Amino acid sequence: MSIEITDRTPVDRADEILTDEALAFVASLHTRFAARRDELLGKRVEQQQAVAAAGGLDFDPTTRDVREGDWTVAPVPPALADRRVEMTGPASPAKMAINALNSGAKVWLADMEDASSPTWHNVVDSVLNLRDAARGTLAFTSPEGKTYALRTDAPLATVVMRPRGWHLDEEHVTIDGRPAVGALVDFGLHVFHVAQQLIANGEGPYYYLPKMESYLEARLWAEVFAAAEEELGIEHGTIRATMLIETIPAAFQMEEFLYELRDYAAGLNAGRWDYLFSIIKYFRDAGDRFVLADRSKITMTAPLMRAYTELLVKTCHRRGAHAMGGMAAFIPSRKDEEVNRAAFEKVRSDKTREANDGFDGSWVAHPDLVPVCQEVFDGVLGAKPNQVDRLREEVQVTPEQLLDVPSAGAERTEAELNANLYVAIAYTAGWLSGNGAVAIHHLMEDAATAEISRSQVWQQIANGVVYTDTGNTATRELVTAALDAQKEKLRGEVGEEQFTRFYEPAAAIVADLVLSEEYADFLTVPAYRRVVAAGR
C-alpha cells in the first residue's frame, strides 16, 4: 500500500496531523471501503434513472420488517442528551471555531462539508483546530493583536463534526495511485487524533453524516465506524452519528437509516435547500409536475415540507433518537435594527414551529441567534433535555404527500431567476477562494444554497417555465443574458482583481451547469477541480 501527499505543510503544525500513523490509518480505511463507496455511487445513478422513469417513489417493500419491527437505537450518551441549540459553521479558521465553541450553544456542528471549501489548507487546519479544542488549547491572535481563547466561565459546545459526503474525493492524498475518499480522510484524521481525548473528556467522537441516498450508504458508515473503533481500541458504540435526511430517497428510508446505524445513531436532521435540490435532481426527467416554485416561497410550512418534517420527528422518537430541526441562516446587522427585528421575528416563529412539532433542537448560523433559539426550546422543554418521549403517533404520511411538489405553490419569477444566478455565482466565488460559509444579503450561505439556486435555473430551462412576473419563457438565451447582467453587477461590487480571480471562473462554472443539456449532480465537483488546479 503506497500513500502520497501532495503537500505536507499546508498549514503551520501540519506535521502534528499528517503523521505516518494517522495517514496509515486513513489508508487502511480507504483500502477496505473505497471500492464499496464506488459501487454505491454507481447505484445512485441506477436509482435516479429508475425513479425518474417511474415518476415517483415509495417505501421499500423489501425493508418492511425493519419499519414494522420493535427496535430502538442505542441510548443517547449524556453529552448529547440536550441539543436544543446547535451552532453551525466551519472548523477553520481558528477564530470561527473558537466563537462557535464559546457561543453558548449546546452543540457545535463543526463543518468540513457544505460550510467549508475543501482546500487542503482547510482540511488539515480543521482537524488541527478540533484536536486543539478537544485538548482545551485552541487559541488565536489576529494580525491586529486581538486574542481569542476558549471560555472558562461556561460550558463549551459539544463538537459534532460533519465530514464530506461520499461523492467527493481528496486529490491531495493518493492511495495506491488513486485519490482518497474525502469522507474517509476527514473522518479518519479526526477520529485518529481526537477520539481518546474526547473520551477522556466525558464526550466522544460524534459526527453528522451528509447527503446519503440509500440505507446501504448508512450501512457503509456503520462498517467504517466499527473498523475504526476496533483499530483504535475504542469500545463498540462510542462513535455516534446524526444523519441528515437531505435527499428525497432518504425521506423514504428514515427507519432504515436509523436501523443500519442503530449502535451509533444519535438522530436525524431535517434541512431545506439540499432536500429541495435533491427533488430536482431525482425528478429532472419526470416532467413539469416536479418543477419547484421560487425557492424563497417554499417555506417549511408547505404541505410537502410538513409531511417530511413530521415523519422525521415521528420516526426518530419511535426509535429513541433525536429529531433535529433546520437552519436559521440570518446574520444580524450592526447597522439596521429594522432588518434585525423582522428577521428575529421570522427566526422565532420558525423555531417555535419546530419546538411545538416535537423537534429536540435546531440549528443557527450566528452566535446572536443562540439566545433566540434557546428561549423558544426552553419554553417547550423546560428542564427536560429533549422531548424524545413525544411519539407523534397521530402522524400518518403517505408517499403522495412527500412528493406533493405542487402544494408548494406555482410562482416562478424572473426576479428570482436573477437572484438565484447572483447567489450561485457569489457563493461559488467564495468557495473557490477557500471560504465555504459566505455572507450574502444578511444570510450565511453554504453550498446547499448554491446547489438549489443553480438547479432551479436548469430545471426552469429544461421545462420551458413561463415566468409569472414577466411572461417571458426560460430559455438558454434569456438565462445567458441574465448571467451576464449578474456578472456585471458583481464586478461592480467586488472590484476587478477579485472578480477576475474568483468571480469570473465561478460564473463560468455556473453557466456550464445551468446551460448544459445534461444535469450535473453536484456543483462542488467541478468547483473542486478548479480549486485543485489552482494549487489549493
Coordinates of C-alpha atoms in Angstrom, one line a residue, residues 171-491:
E171 CA -7.0 14.9 -4.5
H172 CA -4.1 15.8 -2.1
V173 CA -4.0 12.2 -0.7
T174 CA -3.3 9.4 -3.2
I175 CA -3.5 5.8 -2.1
D176 CA -2.2 3.1 -4.4
G177 CA -2.4 5.5 -7.3
R178 CA -6.0 6.9 -6.8
P179 CA -7.4 9.9 -4.9
A180 CA -8.5 9.0 -1.4
V181 CA -12.2 9.2 -0.4
G182 CA -12.8 12.6 1.0
A183 CA -15.2 11.4 3.7
L184 CA -12.6 8.9 4.9
V185 CA -9.8 11.5 5.0
D186 CA -12.0 13.8 7.1
F187 CA -13.3 11.2 9.4
G188 CA -10.1 9.2 9.6
L189 CA -7.8 12.1 10.5
H190 CA -10.3 13.4 13.0
V191 CA -11.2 10.2 14.9
F192 CA -7.5 9.2 15.0
H193 CA -6.4 12.4 16.6
V194 CA -9.3 13.3 18.9
A195 CA -11.2 10.1 19.9
Q196 CA -9.2 9.2 23.0
Q197 CA -9.0 12.8 24.2
L198 CA -12.8 13.3 23.8
I199 CA -13.5 10.0 25.6
A200 CA -11.3 11.2 28.5
N201 CA -13.3 14.5 28.5
G202 CA -16.5 12.5 29.1
E203 CA -17.7 13.0 25.5
G204 CA -16.8 11.1 22.3
P205 CA -16.2 11.3 18.6
Y206 CA -19.6 12.5 17.2
Y207 CA -20.5 13.1 13.6
Y208 CA -23.1 14.4 11.2
L209 CA -23.4 12.3 8.1
P210 CA -24.5 14.2 4.9
K211 CA -26.1 13.6 1.5
M212 CA -26.7 9.8 1.8
E213 CA -29.2 8.5 -0.8
S214 CA -29.6 4.9 0.4
Y215 CA -29.7 3.0 3.7
L216 CA -26.8 0.9 2.2
E217 CA -24.7 4.1 2.4
A218 CA -25.6 4.3 6.1
R219 CA -24.6 0.7 6.5
L220 CA -21.2 1.5 5.0
W221 CA -20.7 4.2 7.6
A222 CA -21.6 1.7 10.3
E223 CA -18.9 -0.6 8.9
V224 CA -16.4 2.2 8.8
F225 CA -17.2 3.1 12.4
A226 CA -16.8 -0.5 13.6
A227 CA -13.5 -0.8 11.8
A228 CA -12.2 2.5 13.3
E229 CA -13.2 1.5 16.8
E230 CA -11.5 -1.9 16.5
E231 CA -8.3 -0.5 15.1
L232 CA -8.1 2.4 17.7
G233 CA -9.1 0.2 20.6
I234 CA -12.3 2.1 21.3
E235 CA -15.4 0.4 22.8
H236 CA -18.0 -0.5 20.3
G237 CA -20.7 2.2 20.0
T238 CA -18.6 5.0 21.3
I239 CA -18.8 6.8 18.0
R240 CA -22.2 8.5 17.5
A241 CA -23.7 9.9 14.3
T242 CA -26.6 12.1 13.4
M243 CA -27.8 11.6 9.8
L244 CA -29.0 14.4 7.6
I245 CA -32.2 13.5 5.8
E246 CA -31.5 15.9 2.9
T247 CA -32.2 13.8 -0.1
I248 CA -35.6 12.7 -1.3
P249 CA -34.8 8.9 -1.3
A250 CA -33.6 9.3 2.3
A251 CA -37.0 10.6 3.3
F252 CA -38.5 7.3 2.3
Q253 CA -35.8 5.4 4.3
M254 CA -35.6 7.1 7.6
E255 CA -36.3 4.0 9.6
E256 CA -33.8 2.0 7.6
F257 CA -31.1 4.7 8.1
L258 CA -31.5 4.5 11.8
Y259 CA -31.6 0.7 11.8
E260 CA -28.4 0.4 9.9
L261 CA -26.6 2.7 12.3
R262 CA -28.6 1.6 15.4
D263 CA -25.5 1.0 17.5
Y264 CA -24.2 4.5 16.6
A265 CA -27.3 6.6 15.7
A266 CA -28.0 9.8 17.7
G267 CA -30.7 11.2 15.5
L268 CA -31.8 12.6 12.1
N269 CA -31.8 16.2 10.9
A270 CA -34.3 17.9 8.6
G271 CA -33.0 20.6 6.2
R272 CA -34.4 22.5 3.3
W273 CA -32.2 23.6 0.4
D274 CA -30.4 20.2 0.0
Y275 CA -33.7 18.4 0.2
L276 CA -35.3 20.6 -2.5
F277 CA -32.2 20.4 -4.6
S278 CA -32.5 16.6 -4.4
I279 CA -36.1 16.7 -5.6
I280 CA -34.9 18.5 -8.7
K281 CA -32.0 16.0 -9.1
Y282 CA -34.1 12.9 -8.8
F283 CA -37.1 14.1 -10.9
R284 CA -35.2 16.1 -13.5
D285 CA -36.6 13.9 -16.3
A286 CA -40.0 13.4 -14.8
G287 CA -41.9 16.3 -16.3
D288 CA -43.2 19.6 -15.1
R289 CA -45.1 18.1 -12.1
F290 CA -41.9 18.4 -10.2
V291 CA -40.9 21.9 -11.2
L292 CA -40.5 23.8 -8.0
A293 CA -41.9 27.3 -7.2
D294 CA -39.4 30.1 -6.4
R295 CA -37.3 28.7 -3.6
S296 CA -37.9 31.8 -1.4
K297 CA -41.6 31.0 -1.5
I298 CA -41.1 27.3 -0.3
T299 CA -41.2 27.5 3.4
M300 CA -41.2 24.7 5.9
T301 CA -44.9 25.1 6.3
A302 CA -45.6 24.0 2.7
P303 CA -47.5 20.7 2.8
L304 CA -44.7 18.6 1.3
M305 CA -42.2 20.0 3.8
R306 CA -44.7 19.5 6.7
A307 CA -45.0 15.8 5.6
Y308 CA -41.2 15.4 5.6
T309 CA -40.6 17.0 8.9
E310 CA -43.4 15.4 10.8
L311 CA -42.4 12.0 9.5
L312 CA -38.9 12.7 10.7
V313 CA -40.0 13.6 14.2
K314 CA -42.2 10.6 14.5
T315 CA -39.6 8.2 13.1
C316 CA -36.9 9.5 15.4
H317 CA -38.9 9.4 18.6
R318 CA -40.3 6.0 17.8
R319 CA -36.8 4.7 17.7
G320 CA -35.3 6.7 20.6
A321 CA -33.4 9.1 18.5
H322 CA -33.2 12.9 18.4
A323 CA -35.0 14.9 15.8
M324 CA -33.0 18.0 14.8
G325 CA -34.5 21.0 13.0
G326 CA -33.2 23.1 10.2
M327 CA -31.1 26.2 9.8
A328 CA -31.7 29.8 10.8
A329 CA -29.1 31.4 8.5
F330 CA -29.8 35.1 9.3
I331 CA -26.7 37.3 10.1
P332 CA -27.7 40.2 12.4
S333 CA -26.9 43.7 11.0
R334 CA -24.9 46.0 13.1
K335 CA -26.5 49.0 11.3
D336 CA -30.1 48.2 10.6
E337 CA -32.3 47.4 13.6
E338 CA -35.4 47.1 11.5
V339 CA -33.8 44.3 9.4
N340 CA -32.9 42.6 12.7
R341 CA -36.4 43.0 14.1
A342 CA -38.1 41.4 11.1
A343 CA -35.5 38.6 10.8
F344 CA -35.6 37.7 14.5
E345 CA -39.3 37.5 14.4
K346 CA -39.1 35.1 11.5
V347 CA -36.4 33.0 13.3
R348 CA -38.5 32.9 16.5
S349 CA -41.6 31.8 14.5
D350 CA -39.7 29.1 12.7
K351 CA -38.1 27.7 15.9
T352 CA -41.5 27.8 17.7
R353 CA -42.9 25.7 14.9
E354 CA -40.1 23.2 15.3
A355 CA -40.3 23.0 19.1
N356 CA -44.1 22.6 19.0
D357 CA -43.8 19.9 16.4
G358 CA -41.6 17.8 18.6
F359 CA -38.1 18.6 17.4
D360 CA -35.4 18.3 20.1
G361 CA -33.3 21.1 18.9
S362 CA -32.4 23.2 15.9
W363 CA -29.6 24.9 14.0
V364 CA -28.4 28.6 14.0
A365 CA -25.6 30.1 11.9
H366 CA -24.7 33.0 14.1
P367 CA -24.0 33.3 17.8
D368 CA -26.5 36.1 18.2
L369 CA -29.3 33.7 17.3
V370 CA -28.4 31.2 20.0
P371 CA -30.4 33.0 22.8
V372 CA -33.5 33.2 20.5
C373 CA -33.5 29.5 19.7
Q374 CA -32.6 28.7 23.3
E375 CA -35.6 30.7 24.7
V376 CA -38.0 29.0 22.3
F377 CA -36.9 25.5 23.2
D378 CA -36.6 26.3 26.9
G379 CA -40.3 27.3 26.7
V380 CA -41.3 23.9 25.4
L381 CA -38.7 21.6 27.1
G382 CA -38.4 23.3 30.4
A383 CA -35.9 21.3 32.5
K384 CA -36.2 18.3 30.2
P385 CA -33.1 17.7 27.9
N386 CA -35.3 16.7 25.0
Q387 CA -38.8 15.5 24.0
V388 CA -37.9 12.1 22.6
D389 CA -40.8 10.8 24.6
R390 CA -43.3 12.7 22.5
L391 CA -44.1 10.0 19.9
R392 CA -46.4 11.8 17.5
E393 CA -48.4 8.6 16.9
E394 CA -51.1 10.7 15.2
V395 CA -48.8 11.5 12.2
Q396 CA -49.5 9.5 9.1
V397 CA -47.6 10.4 6.0
T398 CA -48.0 8.9 2.5
P399 CA -45.7 8.9 -0.5
E400 CA -48.0 11.2 -2.3
Q401 CA -47.7 13.8 0.5
L402 CA -43.9 13.7 0.4
L403 CA -43.9 14.2 -3.3
D404 CA -46.6 16.9 -3.5
V405 CA -44.5 19.5 -5.2
P406 CA -47.4 21.5 -6.5
S407 CA -48.5 22.1 -2.9
A408 CA -45.5 24.5 -2.5
G409 CA -47.0 26.9 -5.0
A410 CA -46.6 27.8 -8.6
E411 CA -45.0 31.2 -8.5
R412 CA -41.8 31.2 -10.6
T413 CA -40.4 34.7 -11.3
E414 CA -37.7 36.2 -13.4
A415 CA -36.8 38.3 -10.4
E416 CA -35.9 35.1 -8.6
L417 CA -34.0 33.7 -11.6
N418 CA -31.7 36.7 -11.3
A419 CA -31.4 36.3 -7.5
N420 CA -30.5 32.6 -8.0
L421 CA -27.8 33.4 -10.5
Y422 CA -26.4 36.2 -8.3
V423 CA -26.2 33.9 -5.3
A424 CA -24.8 30.9 -7.2
I425 CA -22.0 33.0 -8.7
A426 CA -21.3 34.8 -5.4
Y427 CA -21.2 31.7 -3.3
T428 CA -19.1 29.7 -5.8
A429 CA -16.6 32.6 -5.9
G430 CA -16.3 32.4 -2.2
W431 CA -15.9 28.7 -2.3
L432 CA -13.1 29.0 -4.9
S433 CA -11.3 31.5 -2.6
G434 CA -11.4 29.0 0.2
N435 CA -14.5 30.2 2.1
G436 CA -17.4 27.8 2.3
A437 CA -19.5 30.0 4.6
V438 CA -20.4 33.1 2.6
A439 CA -22.4 36.0 3.9
I440 CA -24.8 37.1 1.1
H441 CA -27.7 39.6 1.8
H442 CA -27.7 39.1 5.6
L443 CA -27.7 35.3 5.3
M444 CA -24.9 32.9 6.0
E445 CA -25.0 30.7 2.9
D446 CA -23.3 27.3 2.3
A447 CA -23.1 25.0 -0.7
A448 CA -26.7 23.9 -0.4
T449 CA -27.9 27.4 -1.4
A450 CA -25.8 27.4 -4.5
E451 CA -26.9 23.9 -5.4
I452 CA -30.7 24.7 -5.1
S453 CA -30.1 28.0 -6.9
R454 CA -28.4 26.7 -10.0
S455 CA -30.6 23.6 -10.0
Q456 CA -33.8 25.7 -10.2
V457 CA -32.4 27.6 -13.2
W458 CA -31.5 24.4 -15.0
Q459 CA -35.0 22.9 -14.2
Q460 CA -36.7 26.1 -15.5
I461 CA -34.9 25.9 -18.8
A462 CA -35.5 22.2 -19.2
N463 CA -39.2 22.7 -18.7
G464 CA -39.7 25.9 -20.6
V465 CA -41.1 27.7 -17.5
V466 CA -43.1 30.9 -18.2
Y467 CA -42.2 33.4 -15.5
T468 CA -45.2 34.7 -13.6
D469 CA -43.9 38.3 -13.2
T470 CA -42.8 39.0 -16.8
G471 CA -44.4 36.4 -19.0
N472 CA -41.0 35.5 -20.5
T473 CA -40.1 31.9 -21.1
A474 CA -37.0 30.4 -19.5
T475 CA -34.6 29.8 -22.4
R476 CA -30.8 29.5 -22.7
E477 CA -30.7 32.8 -24.4
L478 CA -32.7 34.6 -21.6
V479 CA -30.6 32.9 -18.9
T480 CA -27.3 33.8 -20.7
A481 CA -28.3 37.4 -20.7
A482 CA -29.3 37.2 -17.1
L483 CA -25.9 35.6 -16.2
D484 CA -24.1 38.4 -18.0
A485 CA -26.1 41.0 -16.1
Q486 CA -25.4 39.4 -12.7
K487 CA -21.7 39.1 -13.5
E488 CA -21.5 42.8 -14.2
K489 CA -23.4 43.6 -11.1
L490 CA -20.9 41.5 -9.0
R491 CA -18.0 43.0 -10.9

